[in-house]
PDB file of N, CA and C in Angstrom:
ATOM      1  N   MET A1035      21.024  27.406  -9.746  1.00 56.00           N
ATOM      2  CA  MET A1035      20.678  26.008  -9.535  1.00 56.00           C
ATOM      3  C   MET A1035      20.132  25.845  -8.117  1.00 56.00           C
ATOM      4  N   ALA A1036      19.067  25.097  -7.996  1.00 56.00           N
ATOM      5  CA  ALA A1036      18.426  24.883  -6.696  1.00 56.00           C
ATOM      6  C   ALA A1036      19.290  23.987  -5.818  1.00 56.00           C
ATOM      7  N   SER A1037      19.221  24.238  -4.542  1.00 59.00           N
ATOM      8  CA  SER A1037      19.994  23.415  -3.601  1.00 59.00           C
ATOM      9  C   SER A1037      19.357  22.023  -3.506  1.00 59.00           C
ATOM     10  N   PRO A1038      20.138  21.024  -3.104  1.00 60.00           N
ATOM     11  CA  PRO A1038      19.595  19.668  -2.958  1.00 60.00           C
ATOM     12  C   PRO A1038      18.407  19.605  -2.000  1.00 60.00           C
ATOM     13  N   VAL A1039      18.420  20.426  -0.965  1.00 56.00           N
ATOM     14  CA  VAL A1039      17.311  20.433  -0.004  1.00 56.00           C
ATOM     15  C   VAL A1039      16.033  20.920  -0.670  1.00 56.00           C
ATOM     16  N   VAL A1040      16.140  21.966  -1.485  1.00 50.00           N
ATOM     17  CA  VAL A1040      14.973  22.497  -2.189  1.00 50.00           C
ATOM     18  C   VAL A1040      14.453  21.474  -3.189  1.00 50.00           C
ATOM     19  N   VAL A1041      15.333  20.821  -3.912  1.00 54.00           N
ATOM     20  CA  VAL A1041      14.922  19.806  -4.887  1.00 54.00           C
ATOM     21  C   VAL A1041      14.193  18.669  -4.192  1.00 54.00           C
ATOM     22  N   ARG A1042      14.745  18.183  -3.059  1.00 61.00           N
ATOM     23  CA  ARG A1042      14.082  17.106  -2.310  1.00 61.00           C
ATOM     24  C   ARG A1042      12.719  17.551  -1.824  1.00 61.00           C
ATOM     25  N   SER A1043      12.632  18.792  -1.372  1.00 69.00           N
ATOM     26  CA  SER A1043      11.373  19.325  -0.875  1.00 69.00           C
ATOM     27  C   SER A1043      10.324  19.381  -1.987  1.00 69.00           C
ATOM     28  N   LEU A1044      10.722  19.843  -3.166  1.00 68.00           N
ATOM     29  CA  LEU A1044       9.800  19.901  -4.305  1.00 68.00           C
ATOM     30  C   LEU A1044       9.341  18.505  -4.716  1.00 68.00           C
ATOM     31  N   ARG A1045      10.275  17.556  -4.709  1.00 73.00           N
ATOM     32  CA  ARG A1045       9.905  16.175  -5.040  1.00 73.00           C
ATOM     33  C   ARG A1045       8.892  15.636  -4.043  1.00 73.00           C
ATOM     34  N   SER A1046       9.082  15.936  -2.776  1.00 78.00           N
ATOM     35  CA  SER A1046       8.151  15.474  -1.748  1.00 78.00           C
ATOM     36  C   SER A1046       6.766  16.091  -1.931  1.00 78.00           C
ATOM     37  N   VAL A1047       6.737  17.377  -2.273  1.00 83.00           N
ATOM     38  CA  VAL A1047       5.448  18.046  -2.503  1.00 83.00           C
ATOM     39  C   VAL A1047       4.736  17.403  -3.689  1.00 83.00           C
ATOM     40  N   ARG A1048       5.462  17.205  -4.784  1.00 86.00           N
ATOM     41  CA  ARG A1048       4.866  16.575  -5.969  1.00 86.00           C
ATOM     42  C   ARG A1048       4.403  15.154  -5.651  1.00 86.00           C
ATOM     43  N   ALA A1049       5.214  14.407  -4.910  1.00 84.00           N
ATOM     44  CA  ALA A1049       4.852  13.035  -4.545  1.00 84.00           C
ATOM     45  C   ALA A1049       3.601  13.033  -3.669  1.00 84.00           C
ATOM     46  N   GLY A1050       3.503  14.002  -2.771  1.00 86.00           N
ATOM     47  CA  GLY A1050       2.307  14.104  -1.931  1.00 86.00           C
ATOM     48  C   GLY A1050       1.056  14.357  -2.750  1.00 86.00           C
ATOM     49  N   ARG A1051       1.179  15.219  -3.740  1.00 91.00           N
ATOM     50  CA  ARG A1051       0.033  15.481  -4.630  1.00 91.00           C
ATOM     51  C   ARG A1051      -0.308  14.245  -5.457  1.00 91.00           C
ATOM     52  N   ALA A1052       0.722  13.576  -5.959  1.00 91.00           N
ATOM     53  CA  ALA A1052       0.495  12.366  -6.756  1.00 91.00           C
ATOM     54  C   ALA A1052      -0.152  11.281  -5.909  1.00 91.00           C
ATOM     55  N   ARG A1053       0.266  11.159  -4.639  1.00 90.00           N
ATOM     56  CA  ARG A1053      -0.324  10.170  -3.741  1.00 90.00           C
ATOM     57  C   ARG A1053      -1.802  10.490  -3.511  1.00 90.00           C
ATOM     58  N   ALA A1054      -2.108  11.768  -3.236  1.00 93.00           N
ATOM     59  CA  ALA A1054      -3.496  12.177  -2.993  1.00 93.00           C
ATOM     60  C   ALA A1054      -4.365  11.897  -4.213  1.00 93.00           C
ATOM     61  N   GLU A1055      -3.831  12.161  -5.384  1.00 94.00           N
ATOM     62  CA  GLU A1055      -4.587  11.903  -6.621  1.00 94.00           C
ATOM     63  C   GLU A1055      -4.833  10.406  -6.804  1.00 94.00           C
ATOM     64  N   LEU A1056      -3.825   9.592  -6.520  1.00 94.00           N
ATOM     65  CA  LEU A1056      -3.978   8.142  -6.654  1.00 94.00           C
ATOM     66  C   LEU A1056      -4.982   7.603  -5.635  1.00 94.00           C
ATOM     67  N   VAL A1057      -4.913   8.095  -4.404  1.00 94.00           N
ATOM     68  CA  VAL A1057      -5.886   7.688  -3.379  1.00 94.00           C
ATOM     69  C   VAL A1057      -7.293   8.024  -3.864  1.00 94.00           C
ATOM     70  N   ASP A1058      -7.453   9.197  -4.433  1.00 95.00           N
ATOM     71  CA  ASP A1058      -8.757   9.622  -4.960  1.00 95.00           C
ATOM     72  C   ASP A1058      -9.236   8.685  -6.068  1.00 95.00           C
ATOM     73  N   LEU A1059      -8.337   8.368  -7.004  1.00 94.00           N
ATOM     74  CA  LEU A1059      -8.698   7.462  -8.104  1.00 94.00           C
ATOM     75  C   LEU A1059      -9.084   6.070  -7.608  1.00 94.00           C
ATOM     76  N   LEU A1060      -8.480   5.655  -6.501  1.00 95.00           N
ATOM     77  CA  LEU A1060      -8.760   4.328  -5.948  1.00 95.00           C
ATOM     78  C   LEU A1060      -9.968   4.321  -5.023  1.00 95.00           C
ATOM     79  N   GLY A1061     -10.658   5.445  -4.930  1.00 95.00           N
ATOM     80  CA  GLY A1061     -11.906   5.490  -4.173  1.00 95.00           C
ATOM     81  C   GLY A1061     -11.798   6.043  -2.762  1.00 95.00           C
ATOM     82  N   GLY A1062     -10.597   6.260  -2.260  1.00 95.00           N
ATOM     83  CA  GLY A1062     -10.435   6.873  -0.949  1.00 95.00           C
ATOM     84  C   GLY A1062     -10.895   6.043   0.228  1.00 95.00           C
ATOM     85  N   LYS A1063     -10.998   4.722   0.042  1.00 96.00           N
ATOM     86  CA  LYS A1063     -11.389   3.855   1.157  1.00 96.00           C
ATOM     87  C   LYS A1063     -10.811   2.462   0.945  1.00 96.00           C
ATOM     88  N   CYS A1064     -10.787   1.693   2.013  1.00 96.00           N
ATOM     89  CA  CYS A1064     -10.279   0.321   1.952  1.00 96.00           C
ATOM     90  C   CYS A1064     -11.121  -0.488   0.967  1.00 96.00           C
ATOM     91  N   ALA A1065     -10.447  -1.184   0.074  1.00 96.00           N
ATOM     92  CA  ALA A1065     -11.140  -1.976  -0.945  1.00 96.00           C
ATOM     93  C   ALA A1065     -11.887  -3.162  -0.343  1.00 96.00           C
ATOM     94  N   ARG A1066     -11.554  -3.558   0.873  1.00 95.00           N
ATOM     95  CA  ARG A1066     -12.199  -4.720   1.494  1.00 95.00           C
ATOM     96  C   ARG A1066     -13.288  -4.338   2.491  1.00 95.00           C
ATOM     97  N   CYS A1067     -12.991  -3.439   3.420  1.00 95.00           N
ATOM     98  CA  CYS A1067     -13.961  -3.158   4.493  1.00 95.00           C
ATOM     99  C   CYS A1067     -14.575  -1.762   4.402  1.00 95.00           C
ATOM    100  N   GLY A1068     -14.028  -0.903   3.541  1.00 95.00           N
ATOM    101  CA  GLY A1068     -14.579   0.431   3.382  1.00 95.00           C
ATOM    102  C   GLY A1068     -14.054   1.472   4.358  1.00 95.00           C
ATOM    103  N   GLU A1069     -13.064   1.118   5.185  1.00 93.00           N
ATOM    104  CA  GLU A1069     -12.466   2.083   6.120  1.00 93.00           C
ATOM    105  C   GLU A1069     -12.055   3.337   5.353  1.00 93.00           C
ATOM    106  N   LEU A1070     -12.349   4.496   5.937  1.00 92.00           N
ATOM    107  CA  LEU A1070     -12.129   5.757   5.234  1.00 92.00           C
ATOM    108  C   LEU A1070     -10.831   6.463   5.598  1.00 92.00           C
ATOM    109  N   GLU A1071     -10.021   5.881   6.483  1.00 89.00           N
ATOM    110  CA  GLU A1071      -8.778   6.528   6.899  1.00 89.00           C
ATOM    111  C   GLU A1071      -7.648   5.519   6.995  1.00 89.00           C
ATOM    112  N   ASP A1072      -6.424   6.046   7.026  1.00 88.00           N
ATOM    113  CA  ASP A1072      -5.228   5.250   7.328  1.00 88.00           C
ATOM    114  C   ASP A1072      -5.000   4.112   6.329  1.00 88.00           C
ATOM    115  N   TRP A1073      -5.043   4.425   5.033  1.00 89.00           N
ATOM    116  CA  TRP A1073      -4.883   3.381   4.021  1.00 89.00           C
ATOM    117  C   TRP A1073      -3.435   3.100   3.736  1.00 89.00           C
ATOM    118  N   GLN A1074      -3.238   1.933   3.145  1.00 93.00           N
ATOM    119  CA  GLN A1074      -1.922   1.537   2.650  1.00 93.00           C
ATOM    120  C   GLN A1074      -2.118   1.052   1.220  1.00 93.00           C
ATOM    121  N   PHE A1075      -1.141   1.300   0.370  1.00 94.00           N
ATOM    122  CA  PHE A1075      -1.209   0.768  -0.979  1.00 94.00           C
ATOM    123  C   PHE A1075      -0.854  -0.710  -0.927  1.00 94.00           C
ATOM    124  N   ASP A1076      -1.585  -1.499  -1.683  1.00 95.00           N
ATOM    125  CA  ASP A1076      -1.359  -2.940  -1.721  1.00 95.00           C
ATOM    126  C   ASP A1076      -1.408  -3.405  -3.163  1.00 95.00           C
ATOM    127  N   CYS A1077      -0.419  -4.214  -3.544  1.00 93.00           N
ATOM    128  CA  CYS A1077      -0.443  -4.834  -4.868  1.00 93.00           C
ATOM    129  C   CYS A1077      -1.395  -6.029  -4.810  1.00 93.00           C
ATOM    130  N   ILE A1078      -2.338  -6.058  -5.715  1.00 93.00           N
ATOM    131  CA  ILE A1078      -3.296  -7.158  -5.757  1.00 93.00           C
ATOM    132  C   ILE A1078      -2.554  -8.463  -5.987  1.00 93.00           C
ATOM    133  N   GLU A1079      -1.645  -8.462  -6.941  1.00 91.00           N
ATOM    134  CA  GLU A1079      -0.733  -9.590  -7.159  1.00 91.00           C
ATOM    135  C   GLU A1079       0.627  -9.136  -6.647  1.00 91.00           C
ATOM    136  N   ALA A1080       1.126  -9.805  -5.629  1.00 86.00           N
ATOM    137  CA  ALA A1080       2.375  -9.390  -4.991  1.00 86.00           C
ATOM    138  C   ALA A1080       3.511  -9.262  -5.999  1.00 86.00           C
ATOM    139  N   ARG A1081       4.323  -8.201  -5.820  1.00 85.00           N
ATOM    140  CA  ARG A1081       5.440  -7.944  -6.735  1.00 85.00           C
ATOM    141  C   ARG A1081       6.771  -7.855  -5.990  1.00 85.00           C
ATOM    142  N   GLY A1082       6.807  -8.331  -4.759  1.00 84.00           N
ATOM    143  CA  GLY A1082       8.053  -8.316  -4.003  1.00 84.00           C
ATOM    144  C   GLY A1082       8.217  -7.040  -3.197  1.00 84.00           C
ATOM    145  N   PRO A1083       9.214  -7.018  -2.323  1.00 85.00           N
ATOM    146  CA  PRO A1083       9.388  -5.885  -1.408  1.00 85.00           C
ATOM    147  C   PRO A1083      10.307  -4.771  -1.907  1.00 85.00           C
ATOM    148  N   ALA A1084      10.804  -4.841  -3.128  1.00 88.00           N
ATOM    149  CA  ALA A1084      11.807  -3.864  -3.595  1.00 88.00           C
ATOM    150  C   ALA A1084      11.313  -2.418  -3.484  1.00 88.00           C
ATOM    151  N   HIS A1085      10.039  -2.169  -3.736  1.00 87.00           N
ATOM    152  CA  HIS A1085       9.518  -0.800  -3.696  1.00 87.00           C
ATOM    153  C   HIS A1085       9.586  -0.195  -2.295  1.00 87.00           C
ATOM    154  N   LYS A1086       9.624  -1.037  -1.277  1.00 85.00           N
ATOM    155  CA  LYS A1086       9.676  -0.532   0.097  1.00 85.00           C
ATOM    156  C   LYS A1086      11.026   0.104   0.422  1.00 85.00           C
ATOM    157  N   LEU A1087      12.033  -0.191  -0.388  1.00 91.00           N
ATOM    158  CA  LEU A1087      13.364   0.383  -0.186  1.00 91.00           C
ATOM    159  C   LEU A1087      13.572   1.663  -0.991  1.00 91.00           C
ATOM    160  N   MET A1088      12.620   2.013  -1.838  1.00 91.00           N
ATOM    161  CA  MET A1088      12.744   3.199  -2.683  1.00 91.00           C
ATOM    162  C   MET A1088      12.482   4.469  -1.876  1.00 91.00           C
ATOM    163  N   PRO A1089      13.105   5.580  -2.270  1.00 89.00           N
ATOM    164  CA  PRO A1089      12.723   6.866  -1.669  1.00 89.00           C
ATOM    165  C   PRO A1089      11.252   7.136  -1.972  1.00 89.00           C
ATOM    166  N   TRP A1090      10.625   7.922  -1.118  1.00 84.00           N
ATOM    167  CA  TRP A1090       9.181   8.119  -1.219  1.00 84.00           C
ATOM    168  C   TRP A1090       8.706   8.566  -2.603  1.00 84.00           C
ATOM    169  N   PRO A1091       9.302   9.591  -3.237  1.00 87.00           N
ATOM    170  CA  PRO A1091       8.818   9.992  -4.567  1.00 87.00           C
ATOM    171  C   PRO A1091       8.894   8.856  -5.594  1.00 87.00           C
ATOM    172  N   ALA A1092       9.971   8.076  -5.561  1.00 90.00           N
ATOM    173  CA  ALA A1092      10.098   6.945  -6.494  1.00 90.00           C
ATOM    174  C   ALA A1092       9.046   5.882  -6.199  1.00 90.00           C
ATOM    175  N   ARG A1093       8.754   5.684  -4.926  1.00 91.00           N
ATOM    176  CA  ARG A1093       7.748   4.687  -4.556  1.00 91.00           C
ATOM    177  C   ARG A1093       6.365   5.095  -5.052  1.00 91.00           C
ATOM    178  N   ILE A1094       6.039   6.384  -4.973  1.00 91.00           N
ATOM    179  CA  ILE A1094       4.746   6.857  -5.477  1.00 91.00           C
ATOM    180  C   ILE A1094       4.664   6.642  -6.985  1.00 91.00           C
ATOM    181  N   ARG A1095       5.757   6.917  -7.716  1.00 92.00           N
ATOM    182  CA  ARG A1095       5.760   6.643  -9.168  1.00 92.00           C
ATOM    183  C   ARG A1095       5.538   5.158  -9.423  1.00 92.00           C
ATOM    184  N   TRP A1096       6.158   4.323  -8.606  1.00 94.00           N
ATOM    185  CA  TRP A1096       6.000   2.867  -8.753  1.00 94.00           C
ATOM    186  C   TRP A1096       4.544   2.479  -8.525  1.00 94.00           C
ATOM    187  N   TYR A1097       3.884   3.048  -7.509  1.00 94.00           N
ATOM    188  CA  TYR A1097       2.464   2.754  -7.257  1.00 94.00           C
ATOM    189  C   TYR A1097       1.607   3.191  -8.448  1.00 94.00           C
ATOM    190  N   TRP A1098       1.954   4.335  -9.044  1.00 94.00           N
ATOM    191  CA  TRP A1098       1.212   4.775 -10.230  1.00 94.00           C
ATOM    192  C   TRP A1098       1.373   3.778 -11.373  1.00 94.00           C
ATOM    193  N   GLN A1099       2.558   3.246 -11.584  1.00 95.00           N
ATOM    194  CA  GLN A1099       2.775   2.243 -12.623  1.00 95.00           C
ATOM    195  C   GLN A1099       1.927   1.001 -12.341  1.00 95.00           C
ATOM    196  N   GLU A1100       1.873   0.603 -11.083  1.00 95.00           N
ATOM    197  CA  GLU A1100       1.036  -0.544 -10.718  1.00 95.00           C
ATOM    198  C   GLU A1100      -0.438  -0.236 -10.949  1.00 95.00           C
ATOM    199  N   HIS A1101      -0.838   1.008 -10.686  1.00 96.00           N
ATOM    200  CA  HIS A1101      -2.219   1.416 -10.952  1.00 96.00           C
ATOM    201  C   HIS A1101      -2.544   1.273 -12.442  1.00 96.00           C
ATOM    202  N   LEU A1102      -1.620   1.698 -13.291  1.00 95.00           N
ATOM    203  CA  LEU A1102      -1.839   1.588 -14.737  1.00 95.00           C
ATOM    204  C   LEU A1102      -1.937   0.132 -15.184  1.00 95.00           C
ATOM    205  N   ARG A1103      -1.318  -0.770 -14.437  1.00 95.00           N
ATOM    206  CA  ARG A1103      -1.422  -2.210 -14.709  1.00 95.00           C
ATOM    207  C   ARG A1103      -2.687  -2.819 -14.090  1.00 95.00           C
ATOM    208  N   GLY A1104      -3.407  -2.025 -13.306  1.00 96.00           N
ATOM    209  CA  GLY A1104      -4.588  -2.537 -12.615  1.00 96.00           C
ATOM    210  C   GLY A1104      -4.220  -3.411 -11.419  1.00 96.00           C
ATOM    211  N   ASN A1105      -3.066  -3.152 -10.828  1.00 96.00           N
ATOM    212  CA  ASN A1105      -2.557  -4.029  -9.782  1.00 96.00           C
ATOM    213  C   ASN A1105      -2.360  -3.323  -8.443  1.00 96.00           C
ATOM    214  N   ILE A1106      -3.126  -2.298  -8.153  1.00 96.00           N
ATOM    215  CA  ILE A1106      -2.960  -1.609  -6.873  1.00 96.00           C
ATOM    216  C   ILE A1106      -4.336  -1.340  -6.273  1.00 96.00           C
ATOM    217  N   GLN A1107      -4.408  -1.423  -4.955  1.00 96.00           N
ATOM    218  CA  GLN A1107      -5.645  -1.120  -4.242  1.00 96.00           C
ATOM    219  C   GLN A1107      -5.281  -0.484  -2.908  1.00 96.00           C
ATOM    220  N   LEU A1108      -6.269   0.161  -2.293  1.00 96.00           N
ATOM    221  CA  LEU A1108      -6.084   0.704  -0.954  1.00 96.00           C
ATOM    222  C   LEU A1108      -6.628  -0.305   0.042  1.00 96.00           C
ATOM    223  N   LEU A1109      -5.864  -0.564   1.092  1.00 96.00           N
ATOM    224  CA  LEU A1109      -6.332  -1.406   2.185  1.00 96.00           C
ATOM    225  C   LEU A1109      -6.023  -0.712   3.499  1.00 96.00           C
ATOM    226  N   CYS A1110      -6.897  -0.883   4.487  1.00 96.00           N
ATOM    227  CA  CYS A1110      -6.586  -0.407   5.828  1.00 96.00           C
ATOM    228  C   CYS A1110      -5.537  -1.362   6.410  1.00 96.00           C
ATOM    229  N   PRO A1111      -4.828  -0.960   7.456  1.00 95.00           N
ATOM    230  CA  PRO A1111      -3.788  -1.835   8.010  1.00 95.00           C
ATOM    231  C   PRO A1111      -4.303  -3.224   8.388  1.00 95.00           C
ATOM    232  N   ARG A1112      -5.481  -3.297   8.966  1.00 95.00           N
ATOM    233  CA  ARG A1112      -6.043  -4.597   9.385  1.00 95.00           C
ATOM    234  C   ARG A1112      -6.265  -5.515   8.178  1.00 95.00           C
ATOM    235  N   CYS A1113      -6.891  -5.006   7.139  1.00 95.00           N
ATOM    236  CA  CYS A1113      -7.137  -5.820   5.940  1.00 95.00           C
ATOM    237  C   CYS A1113      -5.832  -6.148   5.225  1.00 95.00           C
ATOM    238  N   HIS A1114      -4.871  -5.222   5.246  1.00 94.00           N
ATOM    239  CA  HIS A1114      -3.583  -5.461   4.595  1.00 94.00           C
ATOM    240  C   HIS A1114      -2.840  -6.607   5.288  1.00 94.00           C
ATOM    241  N   VAL A1115      -2.826  -6.589   6.625  1.00 93.00           N
ATOM    242  CA  VAL A1115      -2.179  -7.669   7.374  1.00 93.00           C
ATOM    243  C   VAL A1115      -2.893  -8.988   7.106  1.00 93.00           C
ATOM    244  N   ARG A1116      -4.202  -8.967   7.142  1.00 93.00           N
ATOM    245  CA  ARG A1116      -4.993 -10.185   6.906  1.00 93.00           C
ATOM    246  C   ARG A1116      -4.661 -10.764   5.522  1.00 93.00           C
ATOM    247  N   LYS A1117      -4.662  -9.927   4.508  1.00 92.00           N
ATOM    248  CA  LYS A1117      -4.378 -10.384   3.147  1.00 92.00           C
ATOM    249  C   LYS A1117      -2.961 -10.941   3.047  1.00 92.00           C
ATOM    250  N   THR A1118      -1.996 -10.242   3.627  1.00 88.00           N
ATOM    251  CA  THR A1118      -0.603 -10.672   3.573  1.00 88.00           C
ATOM    252  C   THR A1118      -0.412 -12.013   4.264  1.00 88.00           C
ATOM    253  N   ILE A1119      -0.999 -12.169   5.434  1.00 87.00           N
ATOM    254  CA  ILE A1119      -0.875 -13.441   6.154  1.00 87.00           C
ATOM    255  C   ILE A1119      -1.496 -14.569   5.347  1.00 87.00           C
ATOM    256  N   LEU A1120      -2.671 -14.343   4.818  1.00 86.00           N
ATOM    257  CA  LEU A1120      -3.344 -15.393   4.046  1.00 86.00           C
ATOM    258  C   LEU A1120      -2.556 -15.750   2.792  1.00 86.00           C
ATOM    259  N   GLU A1121      -1.991 -14.752   2.119  1.00 83.00           N
ATOM    260  CA  GLU A1121      -1.182 -15.029   0.923  1.00 83.00           C
ATOM    261  C   GLU A1121       0.078 -15.808   1.262  1.00 83.00           C
ATOM    262  N   ASN A1122       0.736 -15.435   2.347  1.00 78.00           N
ATOM    263  CA  ASN A1122       1.994 -16.067   2.724  1.00 78.00           C
ATOM    264  C   ASN A1122       1.822 -17.433   3.368  1.00 78.00           C
ATOM    265  N   CYS A1123       0.624 -17.756   3.800  1.00 77.00           N
ATOM    266  CA  CYS A1123       0.412 -19.006   4.530  1.00 77.00           C
ATOM    267  C   CYS A1123      -0.483 -19.990   3.776  1.00 77.00           C
ATOM    268  N   LYS A1124      -0.709 -19.779   2.498  1.00 71.00           N
ATOM    269  CA  LYS A1124      -1.543 -20.715   1.730  1.00 71.00           C
ATOM    270  C   LYS A1124      -0.977 -22.120   1.836  1.00 71.00           C
ATOM    271  N   GLY A1125      -1.811 -23.026   2.274  1.00 62.00           N
ATOM    272  CA  GLY A1125      -1.415 -24.428   2.369  1.00 62.00           C
ATOM    273  C   GLY A1125      -0.516 -24.744   3.548  1.00 62.00           C
ATOM    274  N   LYS A1126      -0.277 -23.780   4.424  1.00 62.00           N
ATOM    275  CA  LYS A1126       0.570 -24.011   5.589  1.00 62.00           C
ATOM    276  C   LYS A1126      -0.280 -23.980   6.850  1.00 62.00           C
ATOM    277  N   VAL A1127       0.169 -24.673   7.865  1.00 60.00           N
ATOM    278  CA  VAL A1127      -0.496 -24.621   9.157  1.00 60.00           C
ATOM    279  C   VAL A1127       0.062 -23.419   9.912  1.00 60.00           C
ATOM    280  N   LEU A1128      -0.829 -22.560  10.364  1.00 55.00           N
ATOM    281  CA  LEU A1128      -0.386 -21.376  11.097  1.00 55.00           C
ATOM    282  C   LEU A1128       0.022 -21.769  12.516  1.00 55.00           C
ATOM    283  N   PRO A1129       1.135 -21.235  13.012  1.00 57.00           N
ATOM    284  CA  PRO A1129       1.606 -21.606  14.347  1.00 57.00           C
ATOM    285  C   PRO A1129       0.810 -20.974  15.484  1.00 57.00           C
ATOM    286  N   VAL A1130       0.031 -19.954  15.198  1.00 54.00           N
ATOM    287  CA  VAL A1130      -0.735 -19.257  16.222  1.00 54.00           C
ATOM    288  C   VAL A1130      -2.204 -19.393  15.868  1.00 54.00           C
ATOM    289  N   SER A1131      -3.049 -19.593  16.879  1.00 50.00           N
ATOM    290  CA  SER A1131      -4.478 -19.731  16.604  1.00 50.00           C
ATOM    291  C   SER A1131      -5.014 -18.430  16.029  1.00 50.00           C
ATOM    292  N   GLU A1132      -6.058 -18.529  15.222  1.00 50.00           N
ATOM    293  CA  GLU A1132      -6.659 -17.350  14.610  1.00 50.00           C
ATOM    294  C   GLU A1132      -7.174 -16.377  15.669  1.00 50.00           C
ATOM    295  N   LYS A1133      -7.699 -16.899  16.777  1.00 47.00           N
ATOM    296  CA  LYS A1133      -8.214 -16.010  17.820  1.00 47.00           C
ATOM    297  C   LYS A1133      -7.093 -15.184  18.435  1.00 47.00           C
ATOM    298  N   ARG A1134      -5.923 -15.777  18.645  1.00 47.00           N
ATOM    299  CA  ARG A1134      -4.803 -15.030  19.226  1.00 47.00           C
ATOM    300  C   ARG A1134      -4.298 -13.962  18.283  1.00 47.00           C
ATOM    301  N   VAL A1135      -4.223 -14.274  16.994  1.00 49.00           N
ATOM    302  CA  VAL A1135      -3.741 -13.293  16.026  1.00 49.00           C
ATOM    303  C   VAL A1135      -4.709 -12.138  15.939  1.00 49.00           C
ATOM    304  N   GLY A1136      -6.002 -12.442  15.905  1.00 50.00           N
ATOM    305  CA  GLY A1136      -7.019 -11.402  15.886  1.00 50.00           C
ATOM    306  C   GLY A1136      -7.296 -10.805  14.516  1.00 50.00           C
ATOM    307  N   VAL A1137      -6.437 -11.005  13.554  1.00 49.00           N
ATOM    308  CA  VAL A1137      -6.645 -10.370  12.243  1.00 49.00           C
ATOM    309  C   VAL A1137      -7.649 -11.133  11.397  1.00 49.00           C
ATOM    310  N   PHE A1138      -7.942 -12.367  11.776  1.00 49.00           N
ATOM    311  CA  PHE A1138      -8.879 -13.154  10.977  1.00 49.00           C
ATOM    312  C   PHE A1138     -10.307 -12.959  11.440  1.00 49.00           C
ATOM    313  N   ASN A1139     -10.484 -12.473  12.639  1.00 49.00           N
ATOM    314  CA  ASN A1139     -11.821 -12.282  13.174  1.00 49.00           C
ATOM    315  C   ASN A1139     -12.496 -11.104  12.484  1.00 49.00           C
ATOM    316  N   GLN A1140     -13.670 -11.331  11.974  1.00 48.00           N
ATOM    317  CA  GLN A1140     -14.419 -10.259  11.327  1.00 48.00           C
ATOM    318  C   GLN A1140     -15.091  -9.425  12.401  1.00 48.00           C
ATOM    319  N   SER A1141     -15.060  -8.130  12.219  1.00 44.00           N
ATOM    320  CA  SER A1141     -15.747  -7.283  13.201  1.00 44.00           C
ATOM    321  C   SER A1141     -16.747  -6.418  12.480  1.00 44.00           C
TER     322      SER A1141
END
C-alpha cells in the first residue's frame, strides 16, 4: 500500500495535468483582455466560495464540473478583481473612487 505522502503527490500530479488540460480547453488566455499568463478560474455565474476551501485536487475536479456546465472561464487577476467588484457592488455606491481603486481604468 502506498504511503499517504505518495498518494498526495500522485493526486497533485494528476490535478496539475487536469488543470493544464482545462486551461488549454479554455483557450489559455484571459477571456476578457487576452492576457496570456497568470490566469485564475472564474465562475461566470457565481457559485459561492466553498470551492476555495477544498484541497487542490478536489478544487480542480470542481472546476471541471463547472466547465461541463459551461460556467467557467479564465481571467487574469486584474479582470477577475474587476468582475468581482462589479458583481458585488451592483446598485451600490462604491466607497472609493474608481481612479483610486485602479481596477476600473482600462489600459
